[in-house]
XYZ file of C-alpha atoms in Angstrom:
657
model
C 35.434 -23.869 26.622
C 36.289 -25.464 22.666
C 34.786 -24.106 19.592
C 32.343 -26.507 18.181
C 30.705 -26.166 14.964
C 27.612 -27.775 13.857
C 26.671 -28.873 10.116
C 23.278 -29.389 8.825
C 23.877 -28.757 5.470
C 23.831 -31.763 4.582
C 23.728 -34.632 6.777
C 23.758 -33.500 10.531
C 27.668 -33.425 12.240
C 29.800 -31.380 14.670
C 33.312 -30.362 14.468
C 35.869 -29.598 16.621
C 37.963 -26.191 16.710
C 40.378 -28.307 14.546
C 38.325 -29.315 12.244
C 37.872 -32.684 12.939
C 34.750 -33.876 13.772
C 33.205 -35.275 16.681
C 31.519 -38.797 17.397
C 27.539 -38.294 17.989
C 27.242 -41.894 18.870
C 23.695 -43.202 17.887
C 20.997 -42.043 15.206
C 18.935 -41.374 18.423
C 21.643 -39.124 19.838
C 22.009 -37.371 16.532
C 18.475 -36.792 16.625
C 17.950 -35.010 19.817
C 20.814 -32.830 18.721
C 18.874 -32.290 14.914
C 15.492 -31.432 16.500
C 17.770 -28.723 19.006
C 19.408 -27.107 16.216
C 16.083 -26.904 14.248
C 14.853 -24.942 17.494
C 17.582 -22.549 16.632
C 19.057 -21.625 20.349
C 15.578 -22.681 21.960
C 13.956 -24.110 24.184
C 12.762 -27.574 23.088
C 10.469 -28.968 26.248
C 11.268 -32.732 26.945
C 7.936 -33.743 26.222
C 8.568 -32.506 22.382
C 10.983 -34.280 22.073
C 9.581 -37.479 23.573
C 6.705 -37.207 20.598
C 8.956 -36.276 17.804
C 11.562 -39.300 18.556
C 8.866 -41.504 19.460
C 5.402 -40.262 17.091
C 3.954 -43.404 17.483
C 3.588 -44.886 21.117
C 6.636 -43.501 23.510
C 8.554 -46.386 25.391
C 7.583 -45.811 28.694
C 11.120 -45.182 29.685
C 11.221 -42.473 27.326
C 12.089 -38.853 29.431
C 14.834 -40.902 31.348
C 16.176 -42.227 27.368
C 15.897 -38.555 26.387
C 17.871 -37.306 29.517
C 20.561 -39.838 28.343
C 21.086 -39.437 25.409
C 21.421 -35.491 26.323
C 24.020 -36.681 28.547
C 25.926 -38.395 26.570
C 26.080 -35.732 23.958
C 26.959 -33.546 26.247
C 30.078 -35.592 27.245
C 30.715 -35.839 23.493
C 30.577 -32.287 22.705
C 32.304 -30.721 25.742
C 35.146 -33.456 27.165
C 37.018 -30.875 29.074
C 33.628 -29.851 31.079
C 33.996 -30.992 34.987
C 31.673 -33.244 36.581
C 28.657 -31.568 38.356
C 29.180 -28.433 36.618
C 26.576 -27.253 34.128
C 26.407 -27.089 30.785
C 26.973 -24.038 28.376
C 26.122 -25.671 25.269
C 23.948 -27.438 25.993
C 21.971 -26.295 29.062
C 18.368 -27.454 31.319
C 16.515 -24.057 30.769
C 12.621 -24.685 32.388
C 11.070 -27.562 30.976
C 13.538 -28.917 28.398
C 16.869 -28.069 26.681
C 17.925 -25.136 24.323
C 21.297 -25.819 22.529
C 23.534 -22.621 22.661
C 25.281 -23.040 19.343
C 27.307 -19.877 18.294
C 28.696 -21.437 15.004
C 25.902 -23.259 12.926
C 27.009 -24.010 9.123
C 22.614 -22.631 8.054
C 23.224 -19.431 10.416
C 26.454 -18.475 8.478
C 25.236 -19.114 5.317
C 22.379 -16.660 5.565
C 24.085 -14.281 7.272
C 26.538 -14.274 4.001
C 23.601 -14.390 1.909
C 22.041 -11.242 3.698
C 25.542 -9.334 3.029
C 26.097 -10.108 -0.385
C 22.132 -8.657 -0.890
C 24.263 -5.023 -0.289
C 27.676 -5.632 -2.396
C 28.121 -4.670 -5.594
C 28.311 -7.275 -8.170
C 32.105 -8.060 -8.334
C 31.685 -8.275 -3.935
C 28.829 -10.469 -4.114
C 29.908 -12.954 -6.622
C 32.964 -14.755 -4.363
C 30.824 -14.422 -1.193
C 27.461 -16.144 -2.885
C 29.789 -19.072 -3.780
C 31.366 -19.130 -0.756
C 28.096 -19.391 1.021
C 26.846 -21.876 -1.697
C 29.405 -24.428 -0.881
C 28.973 -24.530 2.541
C 25.891 -27.197 1.509
C 27.121 -30.588 1.220
C 24.032 -32.116 0.502
C 20.087 -31.259 1.469
C 19.654 -29.720 4.927
C 19.257 -32.138 7.579
C 20.018 -35.171 5.209
C 19.533 -38.051 7.597
C 15.802 -36.292 9.067
C 14.358 -35.641 5.686
C 10.971 -37.394 6.767
C 10.680 -36.326 10.082
C 8.537 -33.876 9.841
C 9.850 -31.463 12.897
C 12.636 -31.059 10.061
C 10.313 -30.328 7.177
C 9.799 -26.744 7.745
C 13.542 -25.686 8.368
C 14.537 -27.873 5.529
C 11.912 -26.292 3.213
C 13.095 -22.048 4.580
C 16.742 -22.989 3.685
C 16.098 -24.920 0.437
C 14.655 -21.785 -0.725
C 17.369 -19.271 0.821
C 20.015 -22.001 -1.344
C 17.697 -21.689 -4.335
C 17.523 -17.827 -4.139
C 21.211 -17.786 -3.480
C 21.818 -19.513 -6.900
C 19.995 -17.281 -8.956
C 21.390 -14.207 -7.022
C 24.862 -14.981 -8.087
C 23.938 -16.098 -11.455
C 22.164 -12.310 -11.597
C 25.605 -10.852 -10.240
C 27.750 -12.715 -12.763
C 25.673 -11.486 -15.481
C 25.965 -7.922 -14.366
C 29.967 -8.919 -14.806
C 29.454 -10.148 -18.165
C 30.608 -13.979 -16.957
C 27.426 -14.943 -18.876
C 29.596 -18.477 -19.400
C 29.640 -18.946 -15.600
C 25.881 -17.885 -15.203
C 24.823 -20.116 -18.080
C 26.081 -23.319 -16.525
C 25.147 -22.523 -13.381
C 22.055 -22.199 -14.214
C 21.505 -24.780 -16.570
C 21.828 -27.327 -14.003
C 19.923 -25.206 -11.333
C 16.410 -25.839 -13.271
C 17.142 -29.019 -14.056
C 16.997 -29.685 -10.833
C 14.117 -26.853 -9.878
C 12.088 -26.300 -12.648
C 9.303 -24.828 -10.910
C 11.227 -21.459 -10.732
C 10.261 -19.040 -13.811
C 12.953 -16.963 -12.450
C 15.436 -19.261 -13.055
C 14.455 -19.780 -16.407
C 14.186 -16.410 -17.080
C 17.937 -15.387 -16.109
C 19.052 -18.792 -18.359
C 17.587 -17.174 -21.041
C 18.999 -13.946 -20.487
C 22.375 -15.592 -19.993
C 22.396 -17.390 -23.389
C 20.707 -14.617 -24.947
C 24.144 -12.212 -23.687
C 26.314 -15.589 -24.705
C 25.376 -14.900 -28.266
C 22.613 -18.047 -28.252
C 20.130 -16.475 -29.121
C 18.282 -19.687 -30.795
C 19.072 -21.260 -27.875
C 17.827 -18.832 -25.221
C 13.950 -19.299 -27.191
C 14.288 -23.162 -26.603
C 14.778 -22.460 -22.954
C 11.993 -20.080 -23.086
C 9.918 -22.730 -24.983
C 11.217 -25.663 -22.943
C 10.152 -23.869 -19.591
C 6.414 -22.727 -20.722
C 5.895 -26.698 -21.937
C 7.257 -27.854 -18.346
C 4.638 -25.561 -16.791
C 1.837 -25.951 -18.903
C 1.945 -30.203 -18.829
C 2.798 -30.385 -15.246
C 1.489 -27.901 -13.945
C -1.365 -25.993 -15.631
C -0.254 -22.815 -16.087
C 0.788 -19.951 -18.509
C 4.741 -18.501 -17.864
C 4.016 -16.000 -15.794
C 4.889 -12.241 -17.052
C 8.457 -11.623 -17.122
C 9.062 -14.879 -18.434
C 6.721 -13.352 -21.061
C 7.929 -10.304 -21.322
C 11.675 -11.929 -21.714
C 10.853 -13.786 -24.700
C 9.204 -10.496 -26.366
C 12.598 -8.654 -25.653
C 14.640 -11.195 -27.522
C 12.887 -11.197 -30.656
C 12.733 -7.850 -31.013
C 16.670 -7.500 -29.388
C 15.293 -5.112 -26.898
C 18.130 -2.344 -26.201
C 18.187 -3.291 -22.152
C 19.337 -7.026 -22.909
C 22.940 -5.821 -23.860
C 24.859 -6.640 -21.196
C 26.296 -3.079 -21.260
C 22.972 -1.251 -20.700
C 22.111 -0.191 -17.230
C 19.493 -1.568 -15.087
C 16.101 -0.864 -16.104
C 13.507 0.428 -13.197
C 11.898 -2.534 -13.247
C 14.764 -4.723 -12.563
C 16.164 -2.804 -9.658
C 12.689 -2.787 -8.340
C 12.139 -6.409 -8.172
C 15.594 -7.093 -6.713
C 15.362 -4.979 -3.729
C 11.851 -5.939 -3.534
C 13.111 -9.797 -3.549
C 15.659 -8.452 -0.935
C 13.191 -7.068 1.218
C 10.587 -10.200 0.986
C 13.908 -12.551 2.197
C 15.470 -10.190 4.904
C 12.572 -8.843 6.675
C 10.273 -11.305 8.477
C 6.945 -12.217 7.591
C 4.778 -11.483 10.503
C 7.002 -8.380 10.787
C 5.567 -5.367 12.107
C 7.769 -3.631 9.695
C 6.069 -4.785 6.904
C 2.927 -3.421 7.676
C 4.383 0.246 7.906
C 6.174 -0.277 4.543
C 3.079 -1.238 3.644
C 1.418 2.111 4.141
C 4.462 3.604 2.911
C 4.425 1.732 -0.592
C 0.302 2.431 -0.509
C 1.096 6.211 -0.083
C 2.983 5.628 -3.526
C 0.453 3.456 -5.273
C -2.385 5.803 -4.401
C -0.708 8.676 -6.410
C -0.565 6.324 -9.546
C -4.829 6.448 -9.635
C -6.693 3.948 -12.083
C -6.279 0.719 -9.906
C -3.706 1.690 -8.067
C -5.518 3.684 -6.440
C -8.486 1.092 -5.627
C -5.310 -1.401 -4.795
C -3.947 1.280 -2.241
C -6.968 2.095 -0.734
C -8.141 -1.733 -0.247
C -4.153 -3.068 0.726
C -4.402 -0.095 3.635
C -7.552 -0.732 4.900
C -5.746 -4.380 5.215
C -2.616 -3.204 6.924
C -4.846 -1.170 9.867
C -6.687 -4.057 10.477
C -3.802 -6.362 10.552
C -1.916 -4.350 12.756
C -4.541 -3.199 15.567
C -4.808 -7.090 17.339
C -0.576 -7.062 17.220
C -2.088 -4.928 20.780
C 0.636 -2.132 19.686
C -0.995 1.178 20.012
C 2.466 2.582 18.462
C 2.773 0.470 15.698
C -1.141 0.725 15.021
C -0.484 4.584 14.875
C 2.438 4.383 12.390
C 0.729 2.519 10.122
C -2.691 4.497 9.912
C -0.983 8.006 9.705
C 1.660 6.254 7.563
C -1.374 6.921 4.331
C -0.740 10.795 4.170
C -1.850 10.815 0.490
C -2.582 14.294 -0.335
C -6.600 14.392 -1.151
C -8.570 17.084 -2.542
C -12.125 15.903 -3.085
C -14.366 16.234 -0.091
C -16.318 13.046 -1.147
C -15.009 9.215 0.115
C -14.750 7.247 -2.546
C -15.726 4.073 -0.048
C -17.570 5.601 3.014
C -18.055 2.598 4.777
C -14.523 2.017 4.670
C -13.690 5.011 5.586
C -15.958 5.489 8.647
C -13.980 1.613 9.690
C -10.425 3.875 9.128
C -11.988 7.002 11.411
C -13.211 4.139 14.404
C -9.969 2.742 14.548
C -7.576 6.102 14.664
C -10.127 6.948 17.103
C -9.286 3.511 19.319
C -5.887 3.795 19.016
C -5.793 7.413 20.045
C -7.184 6.287 23.008
C -4.865 3.718 23.881
C -1.479 5.256 22.774
C 0.750 5.900 26.188
C 1.699 9.084 27.714
C 4.892 8.440 26.177
C 4.015 8.273 22.739
C 5.237 11.208 20.156
C 3.025 13.789 19.670
C 3.468 13.292 15.946
C 1.898 9.691 15.846
C -1.346 11.692 17.977
C -1.437 14.305 15.629
C -1.647 12.342 12.232
C -3.713 10.664 14.107
C -5.923 13.289 14.532
C -5.097 14.612 10.901
C -6.618 10.865 9.773
C -10.048 11.342 11.824
C -9.812 14.612 10.118
C -9.213 13.552 6.471
C -11.224 10.516 6.239
C -14.114 12.098 7.752
C -15.181 14.612 4.832
C -18.169 15.348 4.027
C -19.464 15.116 7.215
C -19.625 18.639 8.710
C -22.183 20.396 9.297
C -23.667 17.956 12.026
C -20.649 16.607 13.301
C -17.630 19.163 15.364
C -15.145 16.012 16.266
C -13.054 15.376 12.978
C -12.979 19.805 12.900
C -11.797 19.748 16.692
C -9.267 17.163 15.575
C -8.094 18.905 12.227
C -7.150 21.919 14.269
C -5.339 19.946 16.997
C -3.195 18.244 14.387
C -2.230 21.341 13.036
C -1.300 22.497 16.040
C 1.005 20.014 17.146
C 2.586 19.875 13.485
C 3.217 24.066 13.613
C 4.675 23.317 17.345
C 6.756 20.878 16.690
C 7.812 21.858 13.312
C 7.030 19.037 11.345
C 6.495 20.315 7.605
C 5.425 16.996 6.744
C 3.308 16.594 9.274
C 2.145 20.168 9.298
C 0.752 19.593 5.134
C -0.973 16.944 6.016
C -2.830 18.417 9.022
C -3.970 20.975 6.841
C -5.085 18.865 4.235
C -7.379 16.997 7.255
C -8.154 20.809 8.029
C -9.071 21.911 4.405
C -11.872 18.889 4.681
C -13.224 20.451 7.801
C -13.935 23.884 6.641
C -17.683 23.282 5.626
C -18.948 23.977 8.435
C -20.992 26.288 6.193
C -21.265 27.727 2.533
C -19.019 30.621 1.265
C -15.729 29.533 2.915
C -13.497 29.838 -0.311
C -11.122 32.146 1.101
C -10.397 30.706 3.819
C -10.102 27.553 1.911
C -7.439 29.712 -0.615
C -5.644 30.560 3.112
C -5.133 26.819 3.261
C -4.189 25.841 0.092
C -1.568 29.151 -0.245
C 0.405 27.485 2.975
C 0.199 23.925 1.675
C 1.446 25.629 -1.601
C 4.326 27.275 0.515
C 5.345 24.516 2.885
C 4.911 22.001 0.279
C 7.799 23.975 -2.341
C 10.161 25.211 0.221
C 10.316 21.535 1.824
C 10.232 19.937 -1.965
C 6.950 17.894 -0.531
C 6.042 17.815 -4.644
C 2.610 16.066 -4.095
C 1.282 18.352 -1.623
C 2.427 21.528 -4.311
C -0.088 19.770 -6.312
C -2.620 19.605 -3.914
C -1.981 23.403 -2.946
C -2.405 24.600 -5.953
C -5.335 22.768 -6.717
C -7.213 23.636 -3.586
C -6.074 27.263 -4.288
C -7.857 26.619 -8.132
C -10.954 25.228 -6.629
C -11.053 28.749 -4.285
C -10.742 31.577 -6.994
C -13.012 29.246 -9.454
C -15.594 30.275 -6.783
C -15.220 33.496 -6.873
C -15.304 33.751 -10.839
C -11.189 34.591 -10.799
C -10.797 31.667 -14.319
C -7.746 34.107 -15.028
C -5.822 32.847 -11.254
C -7.728 29.355 -11.707
C -5.833 28.743 -14.972
C -2.531 29.974 -13.375
C -2.851 27.170 -10.587
C -4.067 24.620 -13.111
C -0.808 25.266 -15.188
C 1.448 24.558 -12.272
C -0.206 21.970 -11.490
C -0.143 20.416 -14.496
C 3.396 20.745 -14.901
C 3.919 19.034 -11.231
C 1.856 16.223 -12.298
C 3.760 15.914 -15.797
C 6.961 16.396 -13.326
C 6.566 13.899 -11.047
C 4.472 11.246 -12.741
C 0.868 12.091 -11.084
C -1.690 11.133 -13.817
C -4.898 11.832 -11.207
C -4.017 15.400 -11.262
C -5.494 16.181 -15.285
C -8.547 15.255 -14.391
C -8.764 18.221 -11.766
C -7.688 21.199 -14.523
C -9.629 19.413 -16.963
C -12.789 19.872 -15.664
C -11.619 23.411 -14.180
C -11.243 24.139 -17.920
C -14.879 22.852 -19.040
C -16.449 24.869 -16.112
C -15.001 27.998 -17.408
C -15.796 27.108 -21.007
C -19.536 26.616 -19.728
C -19.371 30.425 -17.623
C -18.134 31.809 -20.387
C -19.341 30.460 -23.537
C -22.531 29.408 -24.968
C -24.680 26.490 -23.161
C -23.667 24.163 -26.142
C -19.924 24.607 -25.949
C -20.129 24.083 -21.922
C -22.065 20.788 -22.438
C -19.105 19.751 -25.302
C -16.772 20.418 -22.638
C -17.893 18.998 -19.990
C -18.983 15.613 -21.857
C -15.373 15.524 -22.705
C -13.824 16.325 -19.659
C -15.795 13.635 -18.284
C -14.051 11.232 -20.327
C -10.807 11.780 -17.787
C -12.493 10.218 -14.884
C -12.815 6.952 -17.412
C -10.527 4.178 -14.812
C -9.644 7.357 -12.119
C -9.997 4.777 -9.453
C -12.261 7.964 -7.666
C -15.979 6.555 -7.840
C -16.342 9.229 -5.135
C -16.065 12.099 -7.586
C -17.352 10.019 -10.772
C -21.024 8.674 -10.033
C -23.150 11.397 -10.878
C -20.465 14.033 -11.764
C -21.332 14.197 -15.877
C -25.154 14.207 -15.441
C -24.598 16.898 -12.179
C -22.904 19.462 -13.824
C -25.585 18.803 -17.560
C -28.101 19.849 -14.707
C -26.682 22.616 -13.383
C -25.905 23.761 -16.705
C -29.046 24.335 -17.941
C -30.095 25.879 -14.759
C -27.124 28.240 -14.630
C -28.412 29.576 -18.172
C -31.979 28.985 -17.083
C -32.349 26.564 -19.837
C -35.609 24.057 -18.883
C -34.584 21.246 -17.416
C -34.257 17.455 -18.357
C -32.522 14.453 -18.008
C -32.662 10.840 -18.910
C -34.729 9.126 -16.856
C -32.681 6.147 -16.398
C -29.413 8.785 -15.357
C -27.542 7.073 -12.147
C -27.192 10.542 -10.437
C -25.020 8.835 -7.785
C -25.126 10.336 -4.373
C -27.004 13.257 -5.267
C -30.198 12.113 -5.893
C -32.066 13.433 -3.628
C -31.322 16.570 -4.285
C -31.796 16.616 -8.206
C -35.059 14.555 -8.203
C -37.567 16.981 -6.701
C -36.498 19.562 -9.354
C -36.780 16.792 -12.029
C -40.407 15.544 -11.193
C -40.799 19.163 -11.072
C -40.234 19.684 -14.425
C -41.770 16.287 -15.883
C -45.312 17.719 -13.978
C -45.062 15.720 -11.248
C -46.043 18.095 -8.780
C -47.342 16.244 -6.210
C -44.516 13.804 -5.824
C -42.048 16.535 -5.751
C -43.806 18.699 -2.810
C -43.625 14.755 -0.788
C -39.514 14.506 -1.427
C -38.997 18.174 -0.947
C -40.854 17.904 2.760
C -38.166 15.844 3.706
C -35.420 16.231 1.902
C -32.362 16.141 3.990
C -29.690 18.898 4.186
C -26.783 18.888 1.547
C -23.696 17.496 2.965
C -21.037 20.239 4.212
C -19.053 19.763 1.365
C -17.491 20.945 -2.148
C -21.044 20.777 -3.839
C -22.836 21.968 -0.984
C -23.820 25.598 -2.594
C -24.413 23.803 -6.063
C -26.779 21.566 -4.510
C -28.735 24.033 -2.478
C -29.193 25.760 -5.104
C -30.932 23.256 -7.043
C -33.302 22.269 -3.991
C -33.588 26.316 -3.845
C -35.154 26.195 -7.696
C -37.174 23.307 -6.755
C -38.712 24.961 -3.363
C -39.701 27.818 -5.369
C -41.379 25.889 -7.998
C -43.111 24.339 -5.296
C -43.812 26.730 -3.218
C -42.367 25.464 -0.344
C -41.707 28.484 1.939
C -39.535 26.306 4.692
C -37.315 25.230 2.041
C -36.988 28.320 0.297
C -35.811 29.972 4.030
C -33.726 27.094 4.731
C -32.025 27.459 1.084
C -31.970 31.262 2.135
C -30.055 30.797 5.447
C -27.909 27.797 3.988
C -26.890 30.173 0.519
C -26.509 33.610 1.457
C -22.312 33.490 3.169
C -21.819 32.267 -0.462
C -23.915 34.938 -1.942
C -20.754 36.551 -3.578
C -19.038 33.089 -5.642
C -20.537 30.743 -8.342
C -22.898 27.763 -6.625
C -20.555 24.949 -6.944
C -17.533 26.001 -8.473
C -15.809 25.628 -5.325
C -15.446 22.212 -6.729
C -13.585 23.327 -9.653
C -15.923 21.119 -11.268
C -19.384 22.683 -11.737
C -21.434 25.568 -11.715
C -25.637 26.303 -10.883
C -24.726 29.945 -11.605
C -24.416 33.182 -9.463
C -25.792 32.715 -5.826
C -26.359 35.845 -6.060
C -29.323 34.962 -8.468
C -30.451 32.333 -6.491
C -30.961 33.702 -3.847
C -32.859 36.819 -4.993
C -35.284 34.478 -6.572
C -35.472 33.191 -3.313
C -36.191 36.723 -1.723
C -38.981 37.711 -4.779
C -40.678 34.299 -4.559
C -41.260 34.464 -0.538
C -42.249 38.196 -1.248
C -44.784 37.080 -3.976
C -46.440 34.854 -1.121
C -46.479 37.301 1.515
C -48.346 39.798 -0.951
């Protein structure tokens, strides 16, 4: 069988093994060939060929005519094929035809551009130049008006434009600024809406000693974008103009690539080479969001949003193992036990539990364990009423130990930490979890989890009033956060120092420390931590120092409202309303602040003479007798739990007598 090469980067044509053109007969024959080439080796039903060749009213014998065209193409492409033997190139399959073409200039172009993406500039330039030389004109030039060719023409055109820009980028890296500028000047003239091309042209001119021309190019780009599209230049163009005006060091041709440039090229290559709907993209999204989350602020909020979207996109694909990887890939350390977005967390837990049921028996144990750890982590604050997340946490830890998987183990232990609130007074247990996370993470270079372990231990030692040890863990966490650019860590270490001040210094100094610490929450992207925290800390400070309770009536108490309102009503003389609220007040959620909230309820119950609530508070607080109420959070305290228990016992005794 002779070699046949097909060309679509220009007019549609075919060549034999010697490079001689193959006669393809009339325009309808060429149209059939072009339509099959657009399909890229896939079958095109005869009915589709008829519709595409005659978009209006096809002739009565259209099917027979198509078959005649196909027969003519087979004779032209495979003249040596014996009669009545099946074609090996233009094959009949099912309801239609497929062209099993091995040699197509478009495919060679795509493969070359893809390979050049991973080559150093000195090798990439000739590769890309050779690829661009394959173009004889617009793709499928003789079928530019056909709807069936439109998408493929657009795809190939976009790839060509990108190749021109990647070659210019490589030329700039090699210092070939004149070559880059010449190619880019023609490029932006033909395609004036491509901002990256304008930016590269300005850079080439600047590096060629033509600063005025570079700035003129950027002004021309701005004018075109404003006048014809009604948009302002993007941040990259604006930044380039500013950099040229101040002669930024990184514009120098000898300067190394900046991190931003490396990221831009790598992400562009990924976007070009990875299929748009590939499951790989969803998995990569989970990984990216994991890294984005630890940047804090808007990054954390965006990470949560995009993570939820990735999970929602994965589940309908019907591949539970893919869904499990997308869910479990977001193993972001978490130290705060109240969810920032309870509704989203509930949805994620439900999806994880559905996926667990759908996983086949052959699924890897690590995938199941990551789903279980996710259930435990996202179900934070649900105990003591819920036991399923706690069981999930223990199962995840057992699997991780059995597999000897350090990454999985610290993730599972994080989930277990979130579920160690079935009762008050468990700071020592959490300290043990924090110690194991720290040890495993430090040994395996998992720095974000090493920080988590130290913050957990900070909390545990604050709970027992060991502020010297707590400061040691805070300092270690700060050092790691500075080294690895983790901006959320100082939020917790700053608050732990404010807690120490509030516990060991006069109340006015404690109030100042809390108000200063609250500034660290601005823009941190943690509404589950931020809402109501400062007023709660100040109220606990008053209770701790046995000061009169007071608060601004317009205070936003966030999720703490049900637990502080009765005490505030009593302080305001509204006893009847307070008693009504206390009669139906729920138990505080199982989280880091449960001892503090129980202490506030205990004080209100004593003032209101609510014996039932007094006994509930006694039972809840007794296991934490030797801790500081709320200090397990590392943020605030309402004073020693023992003091609240003594007051509760005295109230019961007085009522009995």
